[in-house]
Amino acid sequence: MRDFLKNMVATLICLSGVHILIREFLCRNRVAILMYHDTKPTVFAKHLAYLSRHYTIISLDTLVSAIYQKDFSRVPEKSVVITIDDGHAGNIELLPLFKQHRIRPTLFVCTRIINTHRHFWFKIDEHSKAEREKLKRLPNAERLAYLKRTTDFEPENVYPDRQALNIVEMKEMMADVDFQPHTQFHPILPHCTEMECRQEIMGSKVDLEKLLGVECSHFSYPNGDYTEREIKMVKAGGFRSARTTVIGWNTLETAPYQLKTIPIADDARLALFRAQLTTIPQRLNQWVSSLF
């Protein structure tokens, strides 16, 4: 029922032409940072084809530099940035599309899960979406203890299958991808201790710079959760920006450590994708979720 309503809202938005009005007027001098996770090439190809007709895809570096310089003159109208979170193994399948469209997306990766056979804690099959949401609100030590007790999961467990990109794939992608840290194990930072938080932020920067021989300057808060403490740590760590999951567009006035985003469903059909670019479905979903 929820998917039916979501697609019905998307269809109404597209039929009404609201998506065109928002694109041509509201978004003209604002930049959208799109957020994906583990989308498939067949879906992503349609999204990119649509974006290439109606928007200009720029790098995260371009946007952040413009914000610091307080100058959007080098940012084309109706620009979007593409970001992909976590570092899922399936992301390698998107590389031909990056090359085809000559884009350089930012992949925020969990540095102690990539290049291993460890698993993401939020991809444990035994837990429903509602259970995962509850776990996100627990103190980090309590969350880990619960996972150990219920599923024998520990962050450094090794499994037969691989969920994340490996170093061979990442090096193949480096010419077309901007790899940046997304913590080491994807905890919810505000629920971590001071020491845990610092290790996850700074440790992930050190990990990725050592692994790829690159300089990391952007960060993404897991689940979009942050407080002033996390902002201060990211600044002190030498990052130039951090992306949240706050829904919206970015302007010259956007704080570089609180970049806004537009979440995109990994399996979004074209009608839903066009609607999601308006942020209306995501805002409605947030409103509905707040009622329960």
mmCIF file of C-alpha atoms in Angstrom:
data_model
loop_
_atom_site.group_PDB
_atom_site.id
_atom_site.type_symbol
_atom_site.label_atom_id
_atom_site.label_comp_id
_atom_site.label_asym_id
_atom_site.label_seq_id
_atom_site.Cartn_x
_atom_site.Cartn_y
_atom_site.Cartn_z
ATOM 1 C CA MET A 1 0.000 0.000 0.000
ATOM 2 C CA ARG A 2 2.817 2.408 0.890
ATOM 3 C CA ASP A 3 4.543 1.810 -2.473
ATOM 4 C CA PHE A 4 1.234 2.259 -4.284
ATOM 5 C CA LEU A 5 0.628 5.615 -2.599
ATOM 6 C CA LYS A 6 4.204 6.700 -3.255
ATOM 7 C CA ASN A 7 3.922 5.956 -6.964
ATOM 8 C CA MET A 8 0.487 7.584 -7.131
ATOM 9 C CA VAL A 9 1.869 10.805 -5.597
ATOM 10 C CA ALA A 10 4.771 10.691 -8.050
ATOM 11 C CA THR A 11 2.410 10.310 -10.998
ATOM 12 C CA LEU A 12 0.276 13.247 -9.824
ATOM 13 C CA ILE A 13 3.353 15.444 -9.443
ATOM 14 C CA CYS A 14 4.524 14.632 -12.954
ATOM 15 C CA LEU A 15 1.077 15.071 -14.518
ATOM 16 C CA SER A 16 0.648 18.434 -12.800
ATOM 17 C CA GLY A 17 3.933 19.760 -14.148
ATOM 18 C CA VAL A 18 5.096 20.762 -10.672
ATOM 19 C CA HIS A 19 8.414 19.017 -11.261
ATOM 20 C CA ILE A 20 9.068 21.288 -14.259
ATOM 21 C CA LEU A 21 8.178 24.463 -12.356
ATOM 22 C CA ILE A 22 10.473 23.530 -9.470
ATOM 23 C CA ARG A 23 13.278 22.584 -11.854
ATOM 24 C CA GLU A 24 13.067 25.703 -13.989
ATOM 25 C CA PHE A 25 12.503 28.281 -11.258
ATOM 26 C CA LEU A 26 13.267 27.091 -7.714
ATOM 27 C CA CYS A 27 16.335 25.012 -8.656
ATOM 28 C CA ARG A 28 17.817 27.368 -11.230
ATOM 29 C CA ASN A 29 20.364 28.899 -8.865
ATOM 30 C CA ARG A 30 20.512 26.120 -6.292
ATOM 31 C CA VAL A 31 22.447 22.862 -6.277
ATOM 32 C CA ALA A 32 20.960 19.492 -5.412
ATOM 33 C CA ILE A 33 23.162 16.784 -3.906
ATOM 34 C CA LEU A 34 21.535 13.479 -4.807
ATOM 35 C CA MET A 35 22.076 10.585 -2.412
ATOM 36 C CA TYR A 36 22.086 6.965 -3.579
ATOM 37 C CA HIS A 37 23.222 3.770 -1.871
ATOM 38 C CA ASP A 38 23.108 0.586 -3.951
ATOM 39 C CA THR A 39 21.238 1.399 -7.146
ATOM 40 C CA LYS A 40 21.371 -0.894 -10.162
ATOM 41 C CA PRO A 41 22.784 0.092 -13.577
ATOM 42 C CA THR A 42 19.441 -0.349 -15.360
ATOM 43 C CA VAL A 43 17.784 2.129 -12.989
ATOM 44 C CA PHE A 44 20.731 4.520 -12.736
ATOM 45 C CA ALA A 45 21.100 4.710 -16.524
ATOM 46 C CA LYS A 46 17.577 6.128 -16.848
ATOM 47 C CA HIS A 47 18.232 8.642 -14.083
ATOM 48 C CA LEU A 48 21.441 9.831 -15.714
ATOM 49 C CA ALA A 49 19.798 10.100 -19.118
ATOM 50 C CA TYR A 50 17.113 12.345 -17.608
ATOM 51 C CA LEU A 51 19.641 14.440 -15.663
ATOM 52 C CA SER A 52 21.823 14.928 -18.745
ATOM 53 C CA ARG A 53 18.844 16.407 -20.612
ATOM 54 C CA HIS A 54 17.639 18.759 -17.905
ATOM 55 C CA TYR A 55 20.497 19.413 -15.478
ATOM 56 C CA THR A 56 24.274 19.793 -15.331
ATOM 57 C CA ILE A 57 26.101 17.242 -13.206
ATOM 58 C CA ILE A 58 29.014 18.793 -11.301
ATOM 59 C CA SER A 59 31.476 17.472 -8.736
ATOM 60 C CA LEU A 60 31.166 17.922 -4.994
ATOM 61 C CA ASP A 61 34.479 19.805 -5.069
ATOM 62 C CA THR A 62 32.984 22.360 -7.463
ATOM 63 C CA LEU A 63 30.027 23.021 -5.185
ATOM 64 C CA VAL A 64 32.064 23.229 -1.974
ATOM 65 C CA SER A 65 34.633 25.559 -3.530
ATOM 66 C CA ALA A 66 31.827 27.859 -4.729
ATOM 67 C CA ILE A 67 30.333 27.965 -1.225
ATOM 68 C CA TYR A 68 33.678 28.898 0.325
ATOM 69 C CA GLN A 69 34.319 31.536 -2.322
ATOM 70 C CA LYS A 70 30.747 32.859 -2.048
ATOM 71 C CA ASP A 71 30.668 32.778 -5.834
ATOM 72 C CA PHE A 72 28.308 30.644 -7.901
ATOM 73 C CA SER A 73 29.391 32.194 -11.214
ATOM 74 C CA ARG A 74 31.185 28.975 -12.220
ATOM 75 C CA VAL A 75 28.281 26.763 -11.161
ATOM 76 C CA PRO A 76 25.907 26.168 -14.082
ATOM 77 C CA GLU A 77 22.197 26.725 -13.584
ATOM 78 C CA LYS A 78 20.250 23.648 -12.468
ATOM 79 C CA SER A 79 23.320 21.777 -11.251
ATOM 80 C CA VAL A 80 23.310 18.493 -9.339
ATOM 81 C CA VAL A 81 25.980 16.548 -7.486
ATOM 82 C CA ILE A 82 25.790 12.761 -7.286
ATOM 83 C CA THR A 83 26.831 11.016 -4.075
ATOM 84 C CA ILE A 84 26.639 7.323 -3.209
ATOM 85 C CA ASP A 85 26.905 6.123 0.378
ATOM 86 C CA ASP A 86 28.549 3.141 2.110
ATOM 87 C CA GLY A 87 30.665 1.541 -0.637
ATOM 88 C CA HIS A 88 28.454 -1.378 -1.662
ATOM 89 C CA ALA A 89 30.010 -4.042 -3.890
ATOM 90 C CA GLY A 90 27.408 -3.396 -6.583
ATOM 91 C CA ASN A 91 28.703 0.150 -7.115
ATOM 92 C CA ILE A 92 31.404 -1.214 -9.440
ATOM 93 C CA GLU A 93 28.657 -1.993 -11.969
ATOM 94 C CA LEU A 94 27.961 1.744 -12.308
ATOM 95 C CA LEU A 95 31.448 2.562 -13.561
ATOM 96 C CA PRO A 96 30.613 2.284 -17.298
ATOM 97 C CA LEU A 97 27.833 4.840 -16.749
ATOM 98 C CA PHE A 98 30.193 7.239 -14.977
ATOM 99 C CA LYS A 99 32.506 6.993 -17.981
ATOM 100 C CA GLN A 100 29.720 7.276 -20.529
ATOM 101 C CA HIS A 101 28.336 10.471 -18.988
ATOM 102 C CA ARG A 102 31.771 11.822 -18.043
ATOM 103 C CA ILE A 103 30.789 12.478 -14.453
ATOM 104 C CA ARG A 104 32.743 12.179 -11.226
ATOM 105 C CA PRO A 105 30.403 11.203 -8.381
ATOM 106 C CA THR A 106 31.498 11.084 -4.757
ATOM 107 C CA LEU A 107 31.380 7.664 -3.091
ATOM 108 C CA PHE A 108 31.378 7.882 0.692
ATOM 109 C CA VAL A 109 32.736 4.551 1.944
ATOM 110 C CA CYS A 110 32.948 2.787 5.302
ATOM 111 C CA THR A 111 36.688 2.251 5.499
ATOM 112 C CA ARG A 112 36.793 -0.841 7.735
ATOM 113 C CA ILE A 113 34.202 -2.655 5.617
ATOM 114 C CA ILE A 114 35.547 -1.959 2.127
ATOM 115 C CA ASN A 115 38.243 -4.393 0.991
ATOM 116 C CA THR A 116 37.072 -6.989 3.541
ATOM 117 C CA HIS A 117 34.437 -9.700 3.935
ATOM 118 C CA ARG A 118 32.877 -7.847 6.861
ATOM 119 C CA HIS A 119 29.211 -6.918 6.687
ATOM 120 C CA PHE A 120 27.241 -3.723 7.193
ATOM 121 C CA TRP A 121 25.333 -3.976 10.468
ATOM 122 C CA PHE A 122 22.189 -2.528 8.885
ATOM 123 C CA LYS A 123 22.078 -5.280 6.229
ATOM 124 C CA ILE A 124 21.471 -8.121 8.692
ATOM 125 C CA ASP A 125 18.523 -10.064 7.254
ATOM 126 C CA GLU A 126 17.082 -10.956 10.666
ATOM 127 C CA HIS A 127 16.117 -7.348 11.382
ATOM 128 C CA SER A 128 13.140 -5.542 9.908
ATOM 129 C CA LYS A 129 13.280 -1.910 8.873
ATOM 130 C CA ALA A 130 11.445 -0.924 12.076
ATOM 131 C CA GLU A 131 13.994 -2.823 14.195
ATOM 132 C CA ARG A 132 16.891 -1.114 12.404
ATOM 133 C CA GLU A 133 15.355 2.284 13.097
ATOM 134 C CA LYS A 134 15.100 1.426 16.798
ATOM 135 C CA LEU A 135 18.719 0.260 16.845
ATOM 136 C CA LYS A 136 19.837 3.591 15.390
ATOM 137 C CA ARG A 137 18.526 5.335 18.493
ATOM 138 C CA LEU A 138 20.466 3.192 20.974
ATOM 139 C CA PRO A 139 23.829 4.151 22.506
ATOM 140 C CA ASN A 140 26.541 2.620 20.328
ATOM 141 C CA ALA A 141 27.713 0.064 22.926
ATOM 142 C CA GLU A 142 24.118 -1.002 23.583
ATOM 143 C CA ARG A 143 23.452 -1.398 19.848
ATOM 144 C CA LEU A 144 26.550 -3.566 19.392
ATOM 145 C CA ALA A 145 25.655 -5.675 22.420
ATOM 146 C CA TYR A 146 22.148 -6.244 21.062
ATOM 147 C CA LEU A 147 23.497 -7.264 17.657
ATOM 148 C CA LYS A 148 25.915 -9.695 19.276
ATOM 149 C CA ARG A 149 23.206 -11.191 21.475
ATOM 150 C CA THR A 150 20.549 -11.582 18.781
ATOM 151 C CA THR A 151 22.539 -12.398 15.638
ATOM 152 C CA ASP A 152 26.118 -13.020 16.848
ATOM 153 C CA PHE A 153 27.122 -10.010 14.749
ATOM 154 C CA GLU A 154 30.298 -8.107 15.531
ATOM 155 C CA PRO A 155 31.796 -5.351 13.340
ATOM 156 C CA GLU A 156 34.953 -7.342 12.581
ATOM 157 C CA ASN A 157 33.256 -10.674 11.839
ATOM 158 C CA VAL A 158 34.277 -12.146 8.470
ATOM 159 C CA TYR A 159 31.655 -13.780 6.244
ATOM 160 C CA PRO A 160 31.833 -15.951 3.092
ATOM 161 C CA ASP A 161 30.193 -13.286 0.895
ATOM 162 C CA ARG A 162 31.424 -9.772 0.302
ATOM 163 C CA GLN A 163 29.119 -6.766 0.691
ATOM 164 C CA ALA A 164 31.544 -3.932 -0.076
ATOM 165 C CA LEU A 165 33.946 -2.827 -2.796
ATOM 166 C CA ASN A 166 37.471 -4.241 -2.722
ATOM 167 C CA ILE A 167 40.728 -2.443 -3.443
ATOM 168 C CA VAL A 168 41.016 -3.782 -6.997
ATOM 169 C CA GLU A 169 37.593 -2.376 -7.873
ATOM 170 C CA MET A 170 38.268 0.932 -6.149
ATOM 171 C CA LYS A 171 41.541 1.457 -7.997
ATOM 172 C CA GLU A 172 39.754 0.690 -11.259
ATOM 173 C CA MET A 173 37.182 3.362 -10.366
ATOM 174 C CA MET A 174 39.542 6.046 -9.041
ATOM 175 C CA ALA A 175 39.907 7.957 -12.315
ATOM 176 C CA ASP A 176 36.133 8.453 -12.436
ATOM 177 C CA VAL A 177 35.177 8.473 -8.753
ATOM 178 C CA ASP A 178 35.923 10.728 -5.796
ATOM 179 C CA PHE A 179 36.242 8.385 -2.806
ATOM 180 C CA GLN A 180 35.638 9.980 0.605
ATOM 181 C CA PRO A 181 35.090 8.649 4.162
ATOM 182 C CA HIS A 182 31.773 7.653 5.721
ATOM 183 C CA THR A 183 33.266 6.502 9.065
ATOM 184 C CA GLN A 184 34.845 3.110 9.617
ATOM 185 C CA PHE A 185 31.843 0.945 10.604
ATOM 186 C CA HIS A 186 28.798 3.211 10.065
ATOM 187 C CA PRO A 187 27.749 3.854 13.680
ATOM 188 C CA ILE A 188 25.298 6.625 14.532
ATOM 189 C CA LEU A 189 27.815 9.227 15.658
ATOM 190 C CA PRO A 190 25.761 11.204 18.211
ATOM 191 C CA HIS A 191 25.220 7.918 20.081
ATOM 192 C CA CYS A 192 28.954 7.208 20.249
ATOM 193 C CA THR A 193 31.288 8.196 23.055
ATOM 194 C CA GLU A 194 33.754 11.015 22.440
ATOM 195 C CA MET A 195 36.545 8.518 21.798
ATOM 196 C CA GLU A 196 34.418 6.317 19.513
ATOM 197 C CA CYS A 197 33.266 9.320 17.519
ATOM 198 C CA ARG A 198 36.764 10.696 17.016
ATOM 199 C CA GLN A 199 38.068 7.269 15.982
ATOM 200 C CA GLU A 200 35.268 6.762 13.451
ATOM 201 C CA ILE A 201 35.760 10.187 11.872
ATOM 202 C CA MET A 202 39.523 10.605 11.962
ATOM 203 C CA GLY A 203 40.275 6.898 11.636
ATOM 204 C CA SER A 204 38.259 6.678 8.428
ATOM 205 C CA LYS A 205 40.183 9.601 6.938
ATOM 206 C CA VAL A 206 43.529 7.981 7.789
ATOM 207 C CA ASP A 207 42.306 4.587 6.503
ATOM 208 C CA LEU A 208 41.199 5.861 3.101
ATOM 209 C CA GLU A 209 44.173 8.140 2.517
ATOM 210 C CA LYS A 210 46.507 5.226 3.260
ATOM 211 C CA LEU A 211 44.539 2.740 1.169
ATOM 212 C CA LEU A 212 44.211 4.885 -1.961
ATOM 213 C CA GLY A 213 46.986 7.445 -1.549
ATOM 214 C CA VAL A 214 44.535 10.340 -1.861
ATOM 215 C CA GLU A 215 43.708 13.384 0.237
ATOM 216 C CA CYS A 216 40.238 13.225 1.774
ATOM 217 C CA SER A 217 38.407 16.511 2.186
ATOM 218 C CA HIS A 218 34.693 15.596 2.369
ATOM 219 C CA PHE A 219 32.707 13.567 4.887
ATOM 220 C CA SER A 220 29.207 12.106 5.136
ATOM 221 C CA TYR A 221 27.454 11.612 8.489
ATOM 222 C CA PRO A 222 26.047 8.052 8.757
ATOM 223 C CA ASN A 223 22.263 8.192 8.660
ATOM 224 C CA GLY A 224 22.696 11.969 8.421
ATOM 225 C CA ASP A 225 22.898 12.256 12.219
ATOM 226 C CA TYR A 226 25.201 14.845 13.736
ATOM 227 C CA THR A 227 25.487 17.408 16.532
ATOM 228 C CA GLU A 228 27.812 20.345 17.136
ATOM 229 C CA ARG A 229 30.326 17.832 18.492
ATOM 230 C CA GLU A 230 30.543 15.999 15.175
ATOM 231 C CA ILE A 231 30.797 19.268 13.225
ATOM 232 C CA LYS A 232 33.726 20.371 15.404
ATOM 233 C CA MET A 233 35.491 17.020 14.954
ATOM 234 C CA VAL A 234 35.041 17.061 11.180
ATOM 235 C CA LYS A 235 36.401 20.611 11.005
ATOM 236 C CA ALA A 236 39.339 19.758 13.272
ATOM 237 C CA GLY A 237 40.049 16.692 11.141
ATOM 238 C CA GLY A 238 40.822 18.801 8.095
ATOM 239 C CA PHE A 239 37.662 18.082 6.100
ATOM 240 C CA ARG A 240 36.287 20.941 3.983
ATOM 241 C CA SER A 241 32.672 19.760 4.022
ATOM 242 C CA ALA A 242 30.217 17.237 5.396
ATOM 243 C CA ARG A 243 26.960 16.062 3.867
ATOM 244 C CA THR A 244 23.859 15.537 5.971
ATOM 245 C CA THR A 245 20.517 13.947 5.053
ATOM 246 C CA VAL A 246 18.588 17.185 5.635
ATOM 247 C CA ILE A 247 16.313 17.465 2.617
ATOM 248 C CA GLY A 248 16.810 20.491 0.422
ATOM 249 C CA TRP A 249 19.023 22.379 -2.015
ATOM 250 C CA ASN A 250 22.345 24.115 -1.436
ATOM 251 C CA THR A 251 23.074 27.803 -1.967
ATOM 252 C CA LEU A 252 25.923 30.198 -1.201
ATOM 253 C CA GLU A 253 24.480 30.469 2.312
ATOM 254 C CA THR A 254 24.630 26.732 3.034
ATOM 255 C CA ALA A 255 27.042 25.840 5.828
ATOM 256 C CA PRO A 256 29.752 23.603 4.300
ATOM 257 C CA TYR A 257 29.568 21.119 7.213
ATOM 258 C CA GLN A 258 25.786 20.874 6.917
ATOM 259 C CA LEU A 259 25.274 20.271 3.209
ATOM 260 C CA LYS A 260 21.696 19.381 2.325
ATOM 261 C CA THR A 261 20.679 16.460 0.155
ATOM 262 C CA ILE A 262 17.894 14.911 -1.891
ATOM 263 C CA PRO A 263 17.585 11.178 -1.100
ATOM 264 C CA ILE A 264 16.820 9.085 -4.177
ATOM 265 C CA ALA A 265 15.290 5.615 -3.926
ATOM 266 C CA ASP A 266 17.736 3.108 -5.378
ATOM 267 C CA ASP A 267 14.929 1.401 -7.310
ATOM 268 C CA ALA A 268 13.049 4.565 -8.338
ATOM 269 C CA ARG A 269 11.290 4.337 -11.669
ATOM 270 C CA LEU A 270 11.558 7.430 -13.837
ATOM 271 C CA ALA A 271 8.251 8.977 -12.686
ATOM 272 C CA LEU A 272 9.227 8.581 -9.026
ATOM 273 C CA PHE A 273 12.728 9.879 -9.751
ATOM 274 C CA ARG A 274 11.368 13.032 -11.393
ATOM 275 C CA ALA A 275 9.043 13.522 -8.436
ATOM 276 C CA GLN A 276 11.805 12.947 -5.901
ATOM 277 C CA LEU A 277 13.873 15.692 -7.520
ATOM 278 C CA THR A 278 11.177 18.081 -6.241
ATOM 279 C CA THR A 279 11.638 16.697 -2.655
ATOM 280 C CA ILE A 280 7.842 16.484 -2.267
ATOM 281 C CA PRO A 281 7.615 12.673 -1.809
ATOM 282 C CA GLN A 282 10.472 12.681 0.722
ATOM 283 C CA ARG A 283 8.911 15.496 2.744
ATOM 284 C CA LEU A 284 5.527 13.750 2.715
ATOM 285 C CA ASN A 285 7.203 10.540 3.875
ATOM 286 C CA GLN A 286 8.861 12.398 6.752
ATOM 287 C CA TRP A 287 5.558 13.949 7.743
ATOM 288 C CA VAL A 288 3.762 10.588 7.693
ATOM 289 C CA SER A 289 6.558 8.928 9.677
ATOM 290 C CA SER A 290 6.339 11.665 12.322
ATOM 291 C CA LEU A 291 2.703 10.743 12.954
ATOM 292 C CA PHE A 292 3.581 7.226 14.127
#
